Coordinates of C-alpha atoms and ligand atoms in Angstrom, one line a residue:
X667 CA 107.8 226.0 -116.4
X668 CA 105.8 229.2 -116.7
X669 CA 103.4 229.4 -113.8
X670 CA 100.9 232.1 -113.2
X671 CA 102.0 234.6 -110.5
X672 CA 100.7 233.7 -107.1
X673 CA 100.5 235.4 -103.7
X674 CA 102.4 233.2 -101.4
X675 CA 102.8 233.5 -97.6
X676 CA 105.4 231.3 -95.9
X677 CA 105.5 230.8 -92.2
X678 CA 108.8 229.6 -90.8
X679 CA 110.9 229.7 -87.7
X680 CA 114.2 230.4 -89.6
X681 CA 115.2 232.3 -92.8
X682 CA 118.6 233.0 -94.1
X683 CA 120.2 235.5 -94.1
X684 CA 118.1 236.9 -91.1
X685 CA 118.3 234.0 -88.7
X686 CA 119.8 230.5 -89.1
X687 CA 120.2 227.4 -87.0
X688 CA 120.3 224.8 -89.7
X689 CA 119.3 224.0 -93.3
X690 CA 115.7 225.1 -92.8
X691 CA 117.0 228.7 -92.9
X692 CA 118.9 228.2 -96.2
X693 CA 115.9 226.6 -97.8
X694 CA 113.3 229.1 -96.7
X695 CA 115.5 232.0 -97.7
X696 CA 116.5 230.6 -101.1
X697 CA 113.0 229.4 -102.0
X698 CA 111.4 232.7 -101.1
X699 CA 114.0 234.6 -103.2
X700 CA 113.7 232.3 -106.2
X701 CA 109.9 232.4 -106.1
X702 CA 110.0 236.2 -106.0
X703 CA 112.5 236.1 -108.9
X704 CA 110.1 234.1 -111.0
X705 CA 107.3 236.6 -110.5
X706 CA 105.4 235.4 -107.5
X707 CA 104.5 237.8 -104.7
X708 CA 106.1 236.4 -101.5
X709 CA 105.9 237.2 -97.9
X710 CA 107.7 235.2 -95.2
X711 CA 106.4 235.5 -91.6
X712 CA 109.2 235.1 -89.1
X713 CA 109.4 235.5 -85.3
X714 CA 111.2 238.6 -84.3
X715 CA 114.0 237.1 -82.4
X716 CA 116.4 239.3 -80.4
X717 CA 119.2 238.6 -82.8
X718 CA 118.2 239.1 -86.4
X719 CA 120.5 240.2 -89.2
X720 CA 118.2 242.7 -90.9
X721 CA 119.0 243.0 -94.6
X722 CA 120.3 246.3 -95.7
X723 CA 118.5 248.6 -98.0
X724 CA 115.1 247.1 -97.3
X725 CA 112.2 249.3 -96.5
X726 CA 110.6 248.9 -93.0
X727 CA 107.2 249.8 -91.7
X728 CA 105.3 248.9 -88.6
X729 CA 101.8 247.4 -89.0
X730 CA 99.0 247.9 -86.4
X731 CA 99.5 245.9 -83.3
X732 CA 96.9 243.2 -82.7
X733 CA 95.4 241.3 -79.8
X734 CA 95.7 237.6 -80.8
X735 CA 93.2 235.0 -79.6
X736 CA 94.9 232.9 -77.0
X737 CA 93.0 230.4 -75.0
X738 CA 90.1 232.1 -73.3
X739 CA 91.9 235.5 -73.6
X740 CA 94.1 237.5 -75.9
X741 CA 97.9 238.2 -76.1
X742 CA 99.4 241.3 -77.8
X743 CA 101.4 241.0 -81.0
X744 CA 103.5 243.7 -82.7
X745 CA 104.5 243.6 -86.4
X746 CA 107.0 245.0 -88.8
X747 CA 107.0 244.5 -92.5
X748 CA 110.3 244.6 -94.4
X749 CA 110.3 244.9 -98.1
X750 CA 113.1 244.1 -100.6
X751 CA 114.0 247.0 -102.9
X752 CA 114.4 245.0 -106.0
X753 CA 111.8 242.2 -106.0
X754 CA 108.4 241.3 -104.7
X755 CA 109.5 239.9 -101.4
X756 CA 108.6 240.9 -97.9
X757 CA 109.4 239.6 -94.4
X758 CA 106.7 240.0 -91.8
X759 CA 108.4 240.1 -88.4
X760 CA 106.0 238.9 -85.7
X761 CA 106.7 239.9 -82.1
X762 CA 105.0 239.0 -78.8
X763 CA 104.4 242.2 -76.8
X764 CA 103.1 240.2 -73.8
X765 CA 104.9 239.9 -70.5
X766 CA 106.7 236.7 -71.2
X767 CA 108.4 238.0 -74.3
X768 CA 108.4 234.8 -76.3
X769 CA 111.0 236.0 -78.8
X770 CA 112.9 238.9 -77.1
X771 CA 115.5 236.6 -75.5
X772 CA 118.8 235.1 -76.6
X773 CA 118.5 231.8 -78.5
X774 CA 116.1 230.5 -81.2
X775 CA 115.0 227.1 -79.9
X776 CA 117.4 226.5 -77.1
X777 CA 118.3 228.6 -74.0
X778 CA 122.0 229.3 -74.4
X779 CA 122.3 229.4 -70.6
X780 CA 121.2 225.7 -70.3
X781 CA 121.8 224.3 -73.8
X782 CA 118.2 222.9 -73.5
X783 CA 115.1 223.7 -75.4
X784 CA 113.0 226.6 -73.9
X785 CA 110.4 225.2 -71.6
X786 CA 107.7 227.4 -73.3
X787 CA 108.4 226.2 -76.9
X788 CA 104.9 225.0 -77.3
X789 CA 103.5 228.4 -76.6
X790 CA 106.1 230.4 -78.5
X791 CA 105.5 228.8 -81.8
X792 CA 101.7 228.4 -81.4
X793 CA 101.6 232.1 -80.7
X794 CA 103.9 232.9 -83.6
X795 CA 101.5 231.0 -86.0
X796 CA 98.3 232.5 -84.7
X797 CA 99.8 236.0 -84.6
X798 CA 101.4 235.6 -88.1
X799 CA 97.9 234.9 -89.6
X800 CA 96.6 238.0 -87.8
X801 CA 99.5 240.0 -89.3
X802 CA 98.9 238.6 -92.8
X803 CA 95.2 239.7 -92.6
X804 CA 96.4 243.3 -92.1
X805 CA 98.4 243.4 -95.3
X806 CA 95.1 243.7 -97.2
X807 CA 95.7 241.0 -99.8
X808 CA 94.1 237.7 -100.5
X809 CA 96.7 234.9 -100.4
X810 CA 96.7 232.0 -102.9
X811 CA 99.1 229.9 -100.9
X812 CA 99.8 229.5 -97.2
X813 CA 103.0 227.5 -96.9
X814 CA 104.1 226.4 -93.4
X815 CA 107.5 224.8 -92.6
X816 CA 108.0 222.2 -90.0
X817 CA 106.2 221.7 -86.7
X818 CA 106.7 225.3 -85.6
X819 CA 104.2 226.5 -88.3
X820 CA 102.2 223.3 -88.6
X821 CA 99.0 224.8 -87.0
X822 CA 98.6 227.3 -89.8
X823 CA 96.7 224.9 -92.1
X824 CA 94.3 224.1 -89.2
X825 CA 93.6 227.7 -88.2
X826 CA 92.7 228.8 -91.7
X827 CA 90.2 225.9 -92.0
X828 CA 88.6 226.5 -88.5
X829 CA 89.0 229.8 -86.7
X830 CA 89.8 231.8 -89.9
X831 CA 87.6 229.8 -92.3
X832 CA 85.6 232.9 -93.3
X833 CA 88.5 235.4 -93.4
X834 CA 88.6 237.3 -96.7
X835 CA 92.4 237.2 -96.8
X836 CA 92.4 233.4 -96.9
X837 CA 89.3 232.9 -99.2
X838 CA 90.2 230.1 -101.6
X839 CA 93.7 229.7 -100.0
X840 CA 95.6 226.5 -100.5
X841 CA 97.7 225.3 -97.6
X842 CA 101.0 223.5 -97.9
X843 CA 103.1 222.0 -95.2
X844 CA 106.8 221.1 -95.8
X845 CA 108.4 218.5 -93.6
X846 CA 112.1 219.4 -93.2
X847 CA 112.6 217.0 -90.3
X848 CA 110.2 214.5 -88.8
X849 CA 112.6 213.9 -85.9
X850 CA 111.1 217.1 -84.4
X851 CA 107.3 217.1 -84.1
X852 CA 106.4 219.5 -81.3
X853 CA 104.7 217.3 -78.7
X854 CA 103.0 218.8 -75.7
X855 CA 100.6 218.2 -72.8
X856 CA 96.9 218.4 -73.7
X857 CA 96.3 221.8 -72.2
X858 CA 98.1 223.4 -75.2
X859 CA 95.0 222.5 -77.2
X860 CA 93.1 225.1 -75.1
X861 CA 95.6 227.8 -76.1
X862 CA 95.0 226.9 -79.8
X863 CA 91.3 227.6 -79.3
X864 CA 89.9 224.0 -79.1
X865 CA 88.1 222.6 -76.1
X866 CA 89.1 219.3 -74.6
X867 CA 86.1 217.7 -76.3
X868 CA 88.4 217.6 -79.3
X869 CA 90.9 215.5 -77.4
X870 CA 90.1 211.9 -77.7
X871 CA 91.9 208.9 -79.3
X872 CA 91.7 209.1 -83.0
X873 CA 91.2 212.9 -83.1
X874 CA 93.5 215.0 -85.3
X875 CA 94.6 216.8 -82.1
X876 CA 95.5 213.7 -80.1
X877 CA 98.7 211.6 -80.4
X878 CA 99.3 209.0 -77.7
X879 CA 97.8 211.1 -75.0
X880 CA 99.6 214.3 -76.2
X881 CA 99.2 217.1 -78.7
X882 CA 101.4 216.7 -81.7
X883 CA 101.9 219.9 -83.8
X884 CA 103.3 218.0 -86.8
X885 CA 100.3 215.6 -86.9
X886 CA 97.9 218.5 -86.9
X887 CA 99.6 220.0 -89.9
X888 CA 99.9 216.7 -91.7
X889 CA 96.1 216.2 -91.5
X890 CA 94.9 219.7 -92.3
X891 CA 97.3 220.8 -95.1
X892 CA 96.0 220.4 -98.6
X893 CA 99.4 219.4 -99.9
X894 CA 102.4 218.0 -98.1
X895 CA 105.9 218.1 -99.3
X896 CA 109.2 217.0 -97.9
X897 CA 112.7 217.8 -99.0
X898 CA 113.8 214.8 -101.0
X899 CA 111.9 212.0 -102.9
X900 CA 113.7 209.3 -101.0
X901 CA 112.8 210.7 -97.6
X902 CA 109.1 211.0 -98.9
X903 CA 109.1 207.3 -99.3
X904 CA 111.1 206.4 -96.2
X905 CA 108.8 208.3 -93.8
X906 CA 105.7 206.4 -95.1
X907 CA 107.3 203.0 -94.8
X908 CA 108.9 202.6 -91.4
X909 CA 108.8 203.9 -87.9
X910 CA 112.6 204.4 -88.1
X911 CA 112.0 207.3 -90.5
X912 CA 108.3 208.1 -89.9
X913 CA 109.0 208.5 -86.2
X914 CA 105.4 207.4 -85.3
X915 CA 103.7 209.4 -88.0
X916 CA 104.3 206.8 -90.8
X917 CA 100.6 205.7 -90.7
X918 CA 99.3 209.2 -91.1
X919 CA 101.8 209.9 -93.9
X920 CA 100.8 206.7 -95.7
X921 CA 97.2 207.6 -95.6
X922 CA 98.1 211.0 -97.2
X923 CA 100.5 209.5 -99.7
X924 CA 98.6 210.9 -102.7
X925 CA 99.1 214.4 -101.4
X926 CA 102.8 214.0 -100.4
X927 CA 105.6 215.0 -102.8
X928 CA 109.4 214.8 -102.3
X929 CA 111.1 217.9 -103.8
X930 CA 114.9 217.9 -103.5
X931 CA 116.2 221.1 -101.9
X932 CA 118.4 223.3 -104.0
X933 CA 121.4 225.3 -102.8
X934 CA 122.1 229.0 -103.1
X935 CA 124.8 228.8 -105.7
X936 CA 125.7 232.5 -105.4
X937 CA 126.6 232.0 -101.7
X938 CA 128.1 228.6 -102.1
X939 CA 130.4 229.1 -105.1
X940 CA 134.1 228.4 -104.9
X941 CA 134.8 230.8 -107.8
X942 CA 133.5 233.8 -105.9
X943 CA 133.5 232.8 -102.2
X944 CA 135.0 235.7 -100.2
X945 CA 135.8 233.4 -97.2
X946 CA 138.3 231.3 -99.2
X947 CA 142.1 231.8 -99.2
X948 CA 142.0 231.2 -103.0
X949 CA 139.1 231.0 -105.4
X950 CA 138.8 228.2 -107.9
X951 CA 136.5 226.3 -110.3
X952 CA 136.4 223.0 -112.1
X953 CA 139.2 223.9 -114.4
X954 CA 141.5 225.4 -111.8
X955 CA 141.4 222.8 -109.1
X956 CA 145.0 223.3 -108.2
X957 CA 143.9 226.5 -106.3
X958 CA 142.1 224.2 -103.9
X959 CA 145.5 223.2 -102.5
X960 CA 145.9 226.8 -101.2
X961 CA 142.7 226.5 -99.2
X962 CA 143.8 223.1 -98.0
X963 CA 147.0 224.5 -96.7
X964 CA 145.2 227.4 -95.0
X965 CA 142.9 224.9 -93.3
X966 CA 145.8 222.8 -92.1
X967 CA 147.4 225.9 -90.6
X968 CA 144.1 226.9 -88.9
X969 CA 143.9 223.4 -87.4
X970 CA 147.6 223.6 -86.3
X971 CA 148.5 220.5 -88.1
X972 CA 152.0 219.7 -89.3
X973 CA 152.9 219.8 -93.1
X974 CA 153.9 216.2 -93.0
X975 CA 152.6 213.6 -93.1
X976 CA 150.3 215.1 -95.7
X977 CA 147.1 213.0 -95.0
X978 CA 143.8 213.7 -96.6
X979 CA 141.5 216.0 -94.6
X980 CA 138.0 214.9 -93.8
X981 CA 135.6 217.7 -92.9
X982 CA 132.3 217.8 -91.0
X983 CA 130.0 220.8 -90.4
X984 CA 126.9 219.9 -88.6
X985 CA 124.5 220.3 -85.8
X986 CA 125.8 218.0 -83.2
X987 CA 122.7 215.9 -82.8
X988 CA 121.8 212.3 -82.7
X989 CA 120.4 212.5 -86.3
X990 CA 123.9 213.3 -87.6
X991 CA 125.5 209.9 -86.7
X992 CA 128.1 211.0 -84.1
X993 CA 127.6 207.6 -82.5
X994 CA 129.4 206.0 -85.4
X995 CA 132.3 208.4 -85.0
X996 CA 132.5 207.5 -81.3
X997 CA 132.3 203.8 -82.0
X998 CA 134.9 204.0 -84.8
X999 CA 137.2 206.4 -83.1
X1000 CA 140.0 204.0 -82.3
X1001 CA 140.0 202.6 -85.8
X1002 CA 139.7 206.0 -87.4
X1003 CA 142.8 207.2 -85.5
X1004 CA 144.8 204.4 -87.1
X1005 CA 143.9 205.6 -90.6
X1006 CA 145.9 208.0 -92.7
X1007 CA 143.5 210.9 -92.5
X1008 CA 142.8 214.0 -90.5
X1009 CA 139.4 215.1 -89.2
X1010 CA 138.1 218.7 -88.8
X1011 CA 134.7 219.1 -87.1
X1012 CA 132.7 222.3 -86.7
X1013 CA 129.4 222.3 -84.8
X1014 CA 127.6 222.5 -81.5
X1015 CA 124.8 220.7 -79.8
X1016 CA 124.3 217.7 -77.7
X1017 CA 126.8 217.8 -74.7
X1018 CA 127.7 214.1 -74.7
X1019 CA 128.9 214.2 -78.3
X1020 CA 130.6 217.6 -77.9
X1021 CA 132.5 216.1 -75.0
X1022 CA 133.4 213.1 -77.1
X1023 CA 134.8 215.3 -79.9
X1024 CA 136.7 217.5 -77.4
X1025 CA 138.4 214.4 -75.9
X1026 CA 139.2 213.0 -79.3
X1027 CA 140.8 216.3 -80.4
X1028 CA 142.7 216.6 -77.0
X1029 CA 144.0 213.0 -77.3
X1030 CA 145.0 213.4 -81.0
X1031 CA 145.7 217.0 -81.8
X1032 CA 147.8 216.1 -84.8
X1033 CA 144.8 214.3 -86.3
X1034 CA 141.6 215.9 -85.0
X1035 CA 140.5 219.5 -84.8
X1036 CA 137.1 220.3 -83.2
X1037 CA 135.5 223.7 -83.1
X1038 CA 132.5 224.1 -80.9
X1039 CA 130.3 226.9 -82.1
X1040 CA 128.5 228.4 -85.1
X1041 CA 130.9 229.9 -87.6
X1042 CA 129.7 230.5 -91.2
X1043 CA 133.1 231.7 -92.6
X1044 CA 134.8 228.6 -91.1
X1045 CA 132.1 226.4 -92.7
X1046 CA 133.0 227.8 -96.1
X1047 CA 136.8 227.3 -95.4
X1048 CA 136.2 223.7 -94.4
X1049 CA 134.2 223.1 -97.6
X1050 CA 137.0 224.8 -99.6
X1051 CA 140.0 223.1 -97.8
X1052 CA 138.9 219.6 -97.0
X1053 CA 139.4 216.6 -99.4
X1054 CA 136.5 214.6 -98.1
X1055 CA 133.2 215.5 -96.4
X1056 CA 131.6 213.0 -94.0
X1057 CA 127.9 212.7 -93.3
X1058 CA 127.1 209.4 -91.5
X1059 CA 123.5 210.4 -90.8
X1060 CA 120.9 208.1 -89.1
X1061 CA 118.4 209.8 -91.3
X1062 CA 118.7 212.9 -93.5
X1063 CA 115.6 214.5 -95.0
X1064 CA 117.8 216.3 -97.6
X1065 CA 121.1 217.6 -96.3
X1066 CA 122.8 220.6 -97.8
X1067 CA 126.4 220.1 -97.0
X1068 CA 126.9 217.1 -99.4
X1069 CA 125.7 219.4 -102.2
X1070 CA 128.0 222.3 -101.0
X1071 CA 130.8 219.7 -100.9
X1072 CA 130.3 218.5 -104.5
X1073 CA 130.2 222.1 -105.6
X1074 CA 133.6 222.7 -103.9
X1075 CA 135.3 219.6 -105.2
X1076 CA 135.2 218.1 -101.8
X1077 CA 134.2 214.4 -102.1
X1078 CA 131.2 213.4 -99.9
X1079 CA 131.2 210.1 -98.0
X1080 CA 127.6 209.6 -96.9
X1081 CA 125.2 207.1 -95.4
X1082 CA 122.7 206.3 -98.3
X1083 CA 119.5 207.7 -96.7
X1084 CA 117.1 210.4 -97.6
X1085 CA 118.5 213.3 -99.6
X1086 CA 122.0 211.9 -99.3
X1087 CA 121.0 208.8 -101.3
X1088 CA 119.2 211.1 -103.8
X1089 CA 122.2 213.3 -104.4
X1090 CA 125.4 211.3 -104.0
X1091 CA 126.3 208.5 -106.5
X1092 CA 128.9 205.9 -105.7
X1093 CA 132.1 206.4 -107.8
X1094 CA 132.7 203.7 -110.4
X1095 CA 136.3 203.7 -111.5
X1096 CA 135.5 201.6 -114.6
X1097 CA 133.0 204.1 -116.1
X1098 CA 134.4 207.2 -114.4
X1099 CA 130.8 208.0 -113.2
X1100 CA 129.8 208.9 -109.7
X1101 CA 130.4 211.7 -107.2
X1102 CA 131.2 210.2 -103.9
X1103 CA 131.1 207.1 -101.6
X1104 CA 128.1 205.7 -99.8
X1105 CA 127.3 203.1 -97.2
X1106 CA 123.9 201.6 -96.4
X1107 CA 123.6 200.3 -92.9
X1108 CA 124.1 202.5 -89.8
X1109 CA 127.2 200.7 -88.9
X1110 CA 130.7 201.9 -88.0
X1111 CA 132.5 199.2 -90.0
X1112 CA 130.5 200.2 -93.1
X1113 CA 131.3 203.8 -92.6
X1114 CA 135.0 203.0 -92.3
X1115 CA 134.7 200.8 -95.4
X1116 CA 133.4 203.8 -97.4
X1117 CA 136.2 206.0 -96.0
X1118 CA 138.8 203.4 -97.0
X1119 CA 137.4 203.2 -100.6
X1120 CA 137.6 207.0 -100.7
X1121 CA 141.2 207.1 -99.4
X1122 CA 142.3 204.5 -102.0
X1123 CA 141.1 206.7 -104.8
X1124 CA 142.6 209.8 -103.3
X1125 CA 146.0 208.3 -104.0
X1126 CA 145.2 208.1 -107.7
X1127 CA 145.4 211.7 -108.8
X1128 CA 143.6 211.3 -112.1
X1129 CA 140.7 209.3 -110.7
X1130 CA 140.3 211.8 -107.9
X1131 CA 140.2 214.8 -110.2
X1132 CA 137.5 213.0 -112.3
X1133 CA 135.5 212.4 -109.1
X1134 CA 135.9 216.1 -108.1
X1135 CA 134.9 217.3 -111.5
X1136 CA 131.9 215.0 -111.6
X1137 CA 130.6 216.6 -108.4
X1138 CA 131.4 220.1 -109.5
X1139 CA 129.4 219.7 -112.8
X1140 CA 126.2 218.8 -111.0
X1141 CA 123.4 221.4 -111.0
X1142 CA 121.8 221.7 -107.6
X1143 CA 120.5 225.2 -108.1
X1144 CA 117.0 226.2 -106.9
X1145 CA 115.4 226.4 -110.3
X1146 CA 114.4 222.8 -110.5
X1147 CA 113.2 222.8 -106.9
X1148 CA 111.1 225.9 -107.4
X1149 CA 109.5 224.3 -110.4
X1150 CA 108.6 221.4 -108.2
X1151 CA 106.8 223.7 -105.7
X1152 CA 105.0 225.5 -108.6
X1153 CA 103.6 222.1 -109.7
X1154 CA 102.5 221.2 -106.2
X1155 CA 100.8 224.5 -105.8
X1156 CA 99.0 224.3 -109.1
X1157 CA 97.7 220.7 -108.4
X1158 CA 96.5 221.7 -105.0
X1159 CA 94.8 224.9 -106.3
X1160 CA 92.9 222.8 -108.8
X1161 CA 91.7 220.4 -106.1
X1162 CA 90.8 223.0 -103.5
X1163 CA 89.1 225.4 -106.0
X1164 CA 87.3 222.4 -107.4
X1165 CA 85.5 222.3 -104.1
X1166 CA 87.6 220.0 -102.0
X1167 CA 88.1 222.4 -99.1
X1168 CA 88.7 220.5 -95.9
X1169 CA 86.7 221.1 -92.7
X1170 CA 87.2 219.9 -89.2
X1171 CA 84.7 217.1 -90.0
X1172 CA 86.4 215.9 -93.2
X1173 CA 89.8 216.1 -91.7
X1174 CA 88.7 213.5 -89.1
X1175 CA 88.4 211.0 -91.8
X1176 CA 92.0 211.4 -92.7
X1177 CA 93.2 210.2 -89.3
Ligands
LIG817 P1 120.3 220.4 -90.8 O1 119.3 221.3 -91.3 O2 119.7 219.1 -90.4 O3 121.1 221.0 -89.7 P2 121.5 220.6 -93.4 O4 122.7 219.9 -94.0 O5 120.3 220.7 -94.2 O6 121.3 220.0 -92.0 O7 121.9 222.1 -93.2 C1 122.9 222.5 -92.2 C2 123.3 223.9 -92.6 O8 123.8 224.5 -91.4 C3 124.4 224.0 -93.6 O9 124.3 225.2 -94.3 C4 125.6 224.0 -92.7 O10 126.7 224.6 -93.3 C5 125.1 224.9 -91.5 N1 125.8 224.6 -90.2 C6 125.5 223.7 -89.3 N2 126.3 223.8 -88.2 C7 127.1 224.9 -88.5 C8 128.1 225.5 -87.7 N3 128.4 225.1 -86.5 N4 128.7 226.6 -88.2 C9 128.3 227.1 -89.4 N5 127.4 226.5 -90.2 C10 126.7 225.4 -89.7
LIG818 C1 116.3 219.7 -91.9 C2 117.0 218.4 -92.3 C3 118.0 218.6 -93.4 C4 117.4 219.4 -94.5 C5 117.0 220.8 -93.9 C6 116.4 221.7 -94.9 O1 116.8 220.4 -90.8 O2 117.6 217.8 -91.2 O3 118.2 217.3 -93.9 O4 118.4 219.6 -95.5 O5 116.0 220.6 -92.9 O6 115.3 221.2 -95.6

């Protein structure tokens, strides 16, 4: 699709390769690069965390500091604009120069000292959003698209229709909010509304700013944005149809159904490519799968497992959170430990699950290896060395690791929800079609059933190779996804420029 070139500003709390906690970073980074590659002019506003991997060779310049409206007063913000040498891509780093230093501390969302979310999260991201808009105004351009990601940036569509409604930089702008995860909504006590510049007269049942007696960032964004997207078609329909997936916002989402589109994430196939991956012990592709055995042996050594018995290796790389289905691992642990497989898990997060994994590895060192921490090279080596990749998620907006796995000839075993259902097809031995194994209910017996089916095929070398090659032949690159965003932008531009600009009054009727 050839789309006219647009001036796009993204607001996000993560962006690879600068800062990453989960898939949000990969997606924001890859989308921004792909949009710039296809001729759009792209700026990503990002908090200036203490630890940022600043890209080499980019130009850097400070912008004027600003006093950002903040409740009854103002708070100081500092900015730096980084610009890529080879494409029309910039990163606007937004810093808080006030006393409480919202970003100049270790940790992105959680305090590493306690493992808990920072107590001032509400203020940190509200400030980021308001300050990012102030920074964008300074760049001296008029933006066509303001694209926020998740609840951390969800106030942006509201601010440009209220406080900044007459701002030249945002004249005619179209706002888009992408839901990467509805399990995190940003819910706060009502006083936060004052910081956002709205009096308590706006806080009443049925107001866009009220949600069961609290302020809900995501709800504000869902009501104000001109277009909503989420990261897979299946999740787009799940979140409208049940509280299990809509997490309380299913009603709002259903009312905005006509403006909500599911666009499957792509993967960065230059970073996740087994033929060029510098982290692997041996590189391979679809026609040289025998090299995968070298990576498998290296992973076995890293996990300190014996050569025999030579059981299949199941990998997991994940945030250790309730979303990711670790309850099923816990429930199935005794039965899992009787199966002929080995399990390697990389991830950190919720202490209860971390402890469970530690105990499992301590009790069965010859079968289970657990690494607590964030380790990108090891994530690549697990993808390269494992035979199977397990994702038993409770819900999964998209999920990236099942796509990385298919690319690496590592067969995914997934719960058929959200993006997992949209990307993994059950293998059918009769037709030779399919890329993995799926189970429907959130149930440990079903998960074990899917693993057993997978192990049965693993013993049949020819079938297994077919399964691996099927996955490796899929195209999960960003091109199709970026086309999807171009279409959403164009549709929303036609609507908004056709006169349908929302106001605080008209948004009330969307509640
Ligand atoms: P989510 O965004 O819900 O965490 P995704 O599957 O979309 O899930 O993306 C997770 C991303 O984070 C993947 O790129 C995965 O490899 C990476 N990741 C998660 N935990 C770790 C870890 N401990 N070490 C390295 N990479 C990790
Ligand atoms: C979220 C989701 C994950 C998705 C990622 C990127 O963190 O949990 O499923 O792939 O965002 O969109």
